[in-house]
mmCIF file of C-alpha atoms and ligand atoms in Angstrom:
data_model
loop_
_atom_site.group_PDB
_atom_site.id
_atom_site.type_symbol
_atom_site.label_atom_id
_atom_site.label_comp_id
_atom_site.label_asym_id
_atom_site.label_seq_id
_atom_site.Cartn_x
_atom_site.Cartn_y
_atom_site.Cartn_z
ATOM 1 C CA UNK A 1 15.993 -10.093 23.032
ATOM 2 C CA UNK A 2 14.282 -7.086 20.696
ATOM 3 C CA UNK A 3 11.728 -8.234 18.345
ATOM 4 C CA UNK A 4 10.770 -6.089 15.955
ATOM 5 C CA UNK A 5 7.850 -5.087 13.943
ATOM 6 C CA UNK A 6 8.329 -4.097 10.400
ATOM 7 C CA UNK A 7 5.530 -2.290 8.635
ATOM 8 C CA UNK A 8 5.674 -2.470 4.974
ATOM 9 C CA UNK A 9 4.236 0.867 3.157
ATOM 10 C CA UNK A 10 1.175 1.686 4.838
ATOM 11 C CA UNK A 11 0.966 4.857 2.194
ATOM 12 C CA UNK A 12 -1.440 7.005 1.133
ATOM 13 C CA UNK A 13 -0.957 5.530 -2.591
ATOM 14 C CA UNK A 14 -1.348 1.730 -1.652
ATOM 15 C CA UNK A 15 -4.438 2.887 0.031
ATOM 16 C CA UNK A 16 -8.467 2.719 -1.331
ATOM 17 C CA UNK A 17 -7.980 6.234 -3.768
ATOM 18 C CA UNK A 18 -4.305 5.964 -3.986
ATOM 19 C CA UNK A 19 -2.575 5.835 -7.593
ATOM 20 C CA UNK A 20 -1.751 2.292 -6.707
ATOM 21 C CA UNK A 21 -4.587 0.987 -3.874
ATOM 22 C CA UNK A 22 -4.433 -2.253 -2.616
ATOM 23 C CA UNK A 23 -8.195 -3.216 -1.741
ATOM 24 C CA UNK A 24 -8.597 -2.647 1.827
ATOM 25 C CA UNK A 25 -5.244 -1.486 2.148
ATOM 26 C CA UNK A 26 -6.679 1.445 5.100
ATOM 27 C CA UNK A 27 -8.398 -1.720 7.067
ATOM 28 C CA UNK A 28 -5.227 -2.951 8.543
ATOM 29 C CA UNK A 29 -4.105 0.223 10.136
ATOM 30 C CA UNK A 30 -5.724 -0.023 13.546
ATOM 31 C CA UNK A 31 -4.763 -3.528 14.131
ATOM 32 C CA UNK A 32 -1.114 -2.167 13.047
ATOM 33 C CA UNK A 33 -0.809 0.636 15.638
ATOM 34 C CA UNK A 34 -2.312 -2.217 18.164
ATOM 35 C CA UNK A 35 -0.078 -4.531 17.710
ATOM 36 C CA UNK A 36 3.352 -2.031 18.211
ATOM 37 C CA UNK A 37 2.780 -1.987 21.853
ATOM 38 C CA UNK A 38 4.068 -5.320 21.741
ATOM 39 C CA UNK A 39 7.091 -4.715 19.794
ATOM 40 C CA UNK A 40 10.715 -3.157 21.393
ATOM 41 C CA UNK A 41 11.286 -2.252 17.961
ATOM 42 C CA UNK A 42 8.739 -0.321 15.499
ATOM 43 C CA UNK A 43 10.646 -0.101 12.024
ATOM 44 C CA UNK A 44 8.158 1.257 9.121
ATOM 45 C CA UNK A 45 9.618 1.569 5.372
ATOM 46 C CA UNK A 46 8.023 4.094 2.798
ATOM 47 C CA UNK A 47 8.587 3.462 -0.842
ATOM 48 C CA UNK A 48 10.013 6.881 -1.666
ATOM 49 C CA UNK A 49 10.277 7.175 -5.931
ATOM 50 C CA UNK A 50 11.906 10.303 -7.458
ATOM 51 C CA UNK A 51 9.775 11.209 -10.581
ATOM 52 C CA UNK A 52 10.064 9.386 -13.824
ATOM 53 C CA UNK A 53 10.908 6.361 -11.605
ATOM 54 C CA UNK A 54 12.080 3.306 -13.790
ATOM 55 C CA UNK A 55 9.152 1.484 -12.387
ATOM 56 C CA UNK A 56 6.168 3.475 -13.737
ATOM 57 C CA UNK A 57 4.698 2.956 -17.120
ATOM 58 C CA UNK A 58 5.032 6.342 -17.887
ATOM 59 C CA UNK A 59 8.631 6.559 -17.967
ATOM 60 C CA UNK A 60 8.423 3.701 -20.881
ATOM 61 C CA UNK A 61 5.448 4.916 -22.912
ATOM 62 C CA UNK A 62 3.483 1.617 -21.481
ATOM 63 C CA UNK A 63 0.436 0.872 -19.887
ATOM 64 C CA UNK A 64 0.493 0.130 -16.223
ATOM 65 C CA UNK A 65 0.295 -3.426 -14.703
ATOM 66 C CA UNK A 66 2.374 -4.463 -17.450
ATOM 67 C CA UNK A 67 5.870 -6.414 -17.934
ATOM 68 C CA UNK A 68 8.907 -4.938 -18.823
ATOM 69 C CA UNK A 69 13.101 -6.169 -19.174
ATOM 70 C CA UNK A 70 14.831 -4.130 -16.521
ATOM 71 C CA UNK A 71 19.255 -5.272 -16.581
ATOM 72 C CA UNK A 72 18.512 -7.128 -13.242
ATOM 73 C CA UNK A 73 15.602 -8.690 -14.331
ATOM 74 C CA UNK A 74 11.464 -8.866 -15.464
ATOM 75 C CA UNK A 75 9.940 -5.406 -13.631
ATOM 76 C CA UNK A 76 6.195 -4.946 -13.673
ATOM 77 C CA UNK A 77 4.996 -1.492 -14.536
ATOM 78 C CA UNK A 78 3.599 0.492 -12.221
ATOM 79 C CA UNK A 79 1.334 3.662 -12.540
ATOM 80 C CA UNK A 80 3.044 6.441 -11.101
ATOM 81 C CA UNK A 81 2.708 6.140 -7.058
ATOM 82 C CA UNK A 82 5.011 7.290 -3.715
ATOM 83 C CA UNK A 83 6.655 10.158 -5.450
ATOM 84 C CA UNK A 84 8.947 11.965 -3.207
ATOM 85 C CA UNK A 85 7.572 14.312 -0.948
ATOM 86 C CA UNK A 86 3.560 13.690 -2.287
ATOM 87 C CA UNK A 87 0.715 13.204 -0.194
ATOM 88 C CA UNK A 88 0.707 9.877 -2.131
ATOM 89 C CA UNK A 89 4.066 8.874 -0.524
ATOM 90 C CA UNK A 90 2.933 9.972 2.735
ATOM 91 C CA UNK A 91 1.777 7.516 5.637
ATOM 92 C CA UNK A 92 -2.094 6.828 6.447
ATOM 93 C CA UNK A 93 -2.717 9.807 8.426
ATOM 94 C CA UNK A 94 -4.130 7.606 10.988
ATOM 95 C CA UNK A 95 -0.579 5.377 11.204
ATOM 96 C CA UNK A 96 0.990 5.550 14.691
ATOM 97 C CA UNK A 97 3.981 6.793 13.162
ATOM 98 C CA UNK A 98 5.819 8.701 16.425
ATOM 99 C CA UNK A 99 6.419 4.992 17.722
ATOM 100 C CA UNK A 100 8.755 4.304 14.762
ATOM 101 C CA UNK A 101 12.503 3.932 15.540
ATOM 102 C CA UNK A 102 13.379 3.572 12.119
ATOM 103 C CA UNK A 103 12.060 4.928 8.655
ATOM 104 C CA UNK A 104 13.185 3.236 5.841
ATOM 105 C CA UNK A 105 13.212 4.611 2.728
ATOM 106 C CA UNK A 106 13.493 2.732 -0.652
ATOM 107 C CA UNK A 107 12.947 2.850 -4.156
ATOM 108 C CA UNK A 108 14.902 5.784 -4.656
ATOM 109 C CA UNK A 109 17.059 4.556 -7.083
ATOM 110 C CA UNK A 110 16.054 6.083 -10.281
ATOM 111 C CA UNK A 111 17.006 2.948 -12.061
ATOM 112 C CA UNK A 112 16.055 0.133 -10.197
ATOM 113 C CA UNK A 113 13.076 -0.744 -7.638
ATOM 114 C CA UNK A 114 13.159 -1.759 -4.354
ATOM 115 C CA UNK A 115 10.547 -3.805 -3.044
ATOM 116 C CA UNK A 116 12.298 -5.734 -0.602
ATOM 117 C CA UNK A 117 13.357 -3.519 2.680
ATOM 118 C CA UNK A 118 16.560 -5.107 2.383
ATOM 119 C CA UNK A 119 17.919 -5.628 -1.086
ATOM 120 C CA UNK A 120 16.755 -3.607 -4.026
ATOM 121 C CA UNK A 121 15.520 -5.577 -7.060
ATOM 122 C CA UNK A 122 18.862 -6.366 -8.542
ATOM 123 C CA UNK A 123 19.013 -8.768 -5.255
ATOM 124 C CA UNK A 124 22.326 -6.640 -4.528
ATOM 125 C CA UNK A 125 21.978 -3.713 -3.461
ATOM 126 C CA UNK A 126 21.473 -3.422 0.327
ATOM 127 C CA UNK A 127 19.015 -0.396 1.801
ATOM 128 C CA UNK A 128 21.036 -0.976 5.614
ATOM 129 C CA UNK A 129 18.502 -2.537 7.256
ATOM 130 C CA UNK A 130 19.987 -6.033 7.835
ATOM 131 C CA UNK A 131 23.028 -3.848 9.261
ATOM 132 C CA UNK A 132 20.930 -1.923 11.618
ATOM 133 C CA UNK A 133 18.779 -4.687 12.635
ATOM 134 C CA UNK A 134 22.432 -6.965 13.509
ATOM 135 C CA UNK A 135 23.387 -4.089 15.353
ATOM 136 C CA UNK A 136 20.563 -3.674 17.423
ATOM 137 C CA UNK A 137 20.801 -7.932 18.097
ATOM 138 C CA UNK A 138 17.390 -8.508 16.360
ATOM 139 C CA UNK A 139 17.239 -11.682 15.010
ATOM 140 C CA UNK A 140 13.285 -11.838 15.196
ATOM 141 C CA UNK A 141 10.583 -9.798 13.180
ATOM 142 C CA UNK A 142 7.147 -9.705 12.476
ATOM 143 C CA UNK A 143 5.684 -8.222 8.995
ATOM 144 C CA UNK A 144 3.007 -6.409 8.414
ATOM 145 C CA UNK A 145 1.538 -4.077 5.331
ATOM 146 C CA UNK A 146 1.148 -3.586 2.119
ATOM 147 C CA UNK A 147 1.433 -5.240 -0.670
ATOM 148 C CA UNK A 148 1.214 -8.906 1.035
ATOM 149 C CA UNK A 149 2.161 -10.426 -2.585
ATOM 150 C CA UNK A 150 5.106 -7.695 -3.253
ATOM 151 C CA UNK A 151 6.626 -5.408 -0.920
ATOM 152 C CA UNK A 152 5.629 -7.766 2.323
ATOM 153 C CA UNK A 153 6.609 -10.817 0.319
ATOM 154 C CA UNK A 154 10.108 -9.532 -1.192
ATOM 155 C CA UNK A 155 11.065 -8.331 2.468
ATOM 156 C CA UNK A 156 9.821 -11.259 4.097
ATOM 157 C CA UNK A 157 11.860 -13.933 1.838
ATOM 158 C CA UNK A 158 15.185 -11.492 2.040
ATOM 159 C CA UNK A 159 14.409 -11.331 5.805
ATOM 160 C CA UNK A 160 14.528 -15.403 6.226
ATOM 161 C CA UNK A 161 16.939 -15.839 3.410
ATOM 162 C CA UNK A 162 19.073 -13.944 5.729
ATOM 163 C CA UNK A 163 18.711 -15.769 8.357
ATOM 164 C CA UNK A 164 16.372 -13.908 10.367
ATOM 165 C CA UNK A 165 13.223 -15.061 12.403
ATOM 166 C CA UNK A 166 10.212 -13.792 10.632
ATOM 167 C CA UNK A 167 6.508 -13.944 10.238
ATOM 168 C CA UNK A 168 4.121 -12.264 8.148
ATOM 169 C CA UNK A 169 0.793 -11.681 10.032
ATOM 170 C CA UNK A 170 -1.366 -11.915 6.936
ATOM 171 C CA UNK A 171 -4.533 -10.525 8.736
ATOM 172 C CA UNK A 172 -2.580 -7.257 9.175
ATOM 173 C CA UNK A 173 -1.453 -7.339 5.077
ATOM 174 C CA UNK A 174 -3.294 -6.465 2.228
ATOM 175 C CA UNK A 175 -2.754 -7.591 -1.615
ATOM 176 C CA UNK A 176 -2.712 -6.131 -5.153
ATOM 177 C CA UNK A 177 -2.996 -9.664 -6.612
ATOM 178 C CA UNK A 178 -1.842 -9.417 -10.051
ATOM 179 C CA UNK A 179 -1.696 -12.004 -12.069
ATOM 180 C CA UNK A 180 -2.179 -14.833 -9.303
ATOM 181 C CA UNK A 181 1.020 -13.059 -7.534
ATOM 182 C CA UNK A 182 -0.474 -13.364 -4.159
ATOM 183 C CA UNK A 183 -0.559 -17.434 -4.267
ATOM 184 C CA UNK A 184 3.092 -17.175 -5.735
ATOM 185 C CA UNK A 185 4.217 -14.779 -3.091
ATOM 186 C CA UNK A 186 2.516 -17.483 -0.149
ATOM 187 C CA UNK A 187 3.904 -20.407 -1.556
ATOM 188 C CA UNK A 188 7.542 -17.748 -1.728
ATOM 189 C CA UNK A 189 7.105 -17.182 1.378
ATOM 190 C CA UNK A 190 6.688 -20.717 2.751
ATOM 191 C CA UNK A 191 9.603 -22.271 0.793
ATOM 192 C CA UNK A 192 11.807 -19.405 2.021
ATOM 193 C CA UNK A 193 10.611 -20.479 5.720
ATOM 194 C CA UNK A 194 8.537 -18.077 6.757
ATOM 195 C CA UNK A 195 5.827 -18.487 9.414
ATOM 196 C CA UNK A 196 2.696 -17.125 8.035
ATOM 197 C CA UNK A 197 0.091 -16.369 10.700
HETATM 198 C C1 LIG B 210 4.820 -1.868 -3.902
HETATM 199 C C2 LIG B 210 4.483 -1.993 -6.158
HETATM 200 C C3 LIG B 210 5.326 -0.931 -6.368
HETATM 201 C C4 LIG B 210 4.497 -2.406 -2.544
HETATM 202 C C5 LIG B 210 5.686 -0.811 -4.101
HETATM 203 O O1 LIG B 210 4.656 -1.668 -1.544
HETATM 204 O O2 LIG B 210 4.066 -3.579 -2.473
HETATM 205 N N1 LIG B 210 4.231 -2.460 -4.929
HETATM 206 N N2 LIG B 210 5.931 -0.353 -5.335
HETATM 207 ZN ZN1 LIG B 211 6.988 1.449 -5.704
#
């Protein structure tokens, strides 16, 4: 039986100097590129926004970090990050990237974000991956990246809601904590069933 590892936008822009860095968001990439030797499966999404992206402020005359109505639901609002084809969008340089089977990339909807690496935020939308996991006969995952309280949270709760095995190895995550979303994205993540480690 495959398990596989799924590592949540390790990105230039989450990173310490990035238009959207998660605090330590660089410190997890050794143990990351460690842990794949244990994995049949490496899968690694990139959150891949065309400009003027629904989800940053400056497509809505806002300030960042703030709230805003999308049709599918509340949306925060996000400075401009992972913009197609920018260095911001690209991996850590120092992520093990060649032992990726899979690349998934979301959020390039121009109307609606995609956190999760399954759904996009309507909840509706699939990006393929539980397709190409069922295919494969993975029914077990480990998560591991950036942002523990959104991207790693939304993908881990669609991962279990659908029925899959998963734990988030929080050691290997880092969080933008907004708002006290990182003890709303634990307790998420626990009700969903989850293993956090
Ligand atoms: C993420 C905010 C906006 C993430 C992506 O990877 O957690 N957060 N886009
Ligand atoms: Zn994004």
């Amino acid at each position: 039986m495959t398990h596989a590892l799924v590592v949540i936008d390790v990105q230039n822009d989450f990173c310490p100097g990035g238009a959207l860095g998660v605090n330590e968001g660089d410190r997890i990439v050794p143990g990351i590129n460690a842990l794949m030797a244990d994995f049949g499966a490496v899968i690694l999404t990139q959150d891949w926004h065309p400009p003027g992206h629904s989800s940053f402020a400056s497509s809505h005359g806002a300030a960042p970090m703030t709230m805003t109505e999308m049709p599918y639901g509340p949306q925060v609002l996000w400075p401009d990050h992972c913009v197609q084809g920018s260095h911001g969008a690209a991996f850590h340089p120092d992520l093990d990237t060649d032992r990726a089977d899979l690349i998934l990339r979301k959020g390039f909807n121009p109307a609606l974000d995609s956190y999760s690496a399954f759904f996009e935020n309507d909840h509706e939308t699939p990006t393929g991956l539980e397709g190409y996991l069922r295919t494969r006969g993975i029914e077990t995952l480990a998560m591991v990246g950036l942002a523990t309280d959104f991207c790693v949270n939304w993908s881990a709760v669609d991962a279990a809601t659908l029925g899959f095995s998963v734990t988030v190895r929080r050691d290997l995550c880092r969080a933008i904590d907004l708002d006290g979303s990182l003890d709303a994205a634990l307790a998420a993540m626990t009700d969903a069933g989850v293993t956090l480690a």
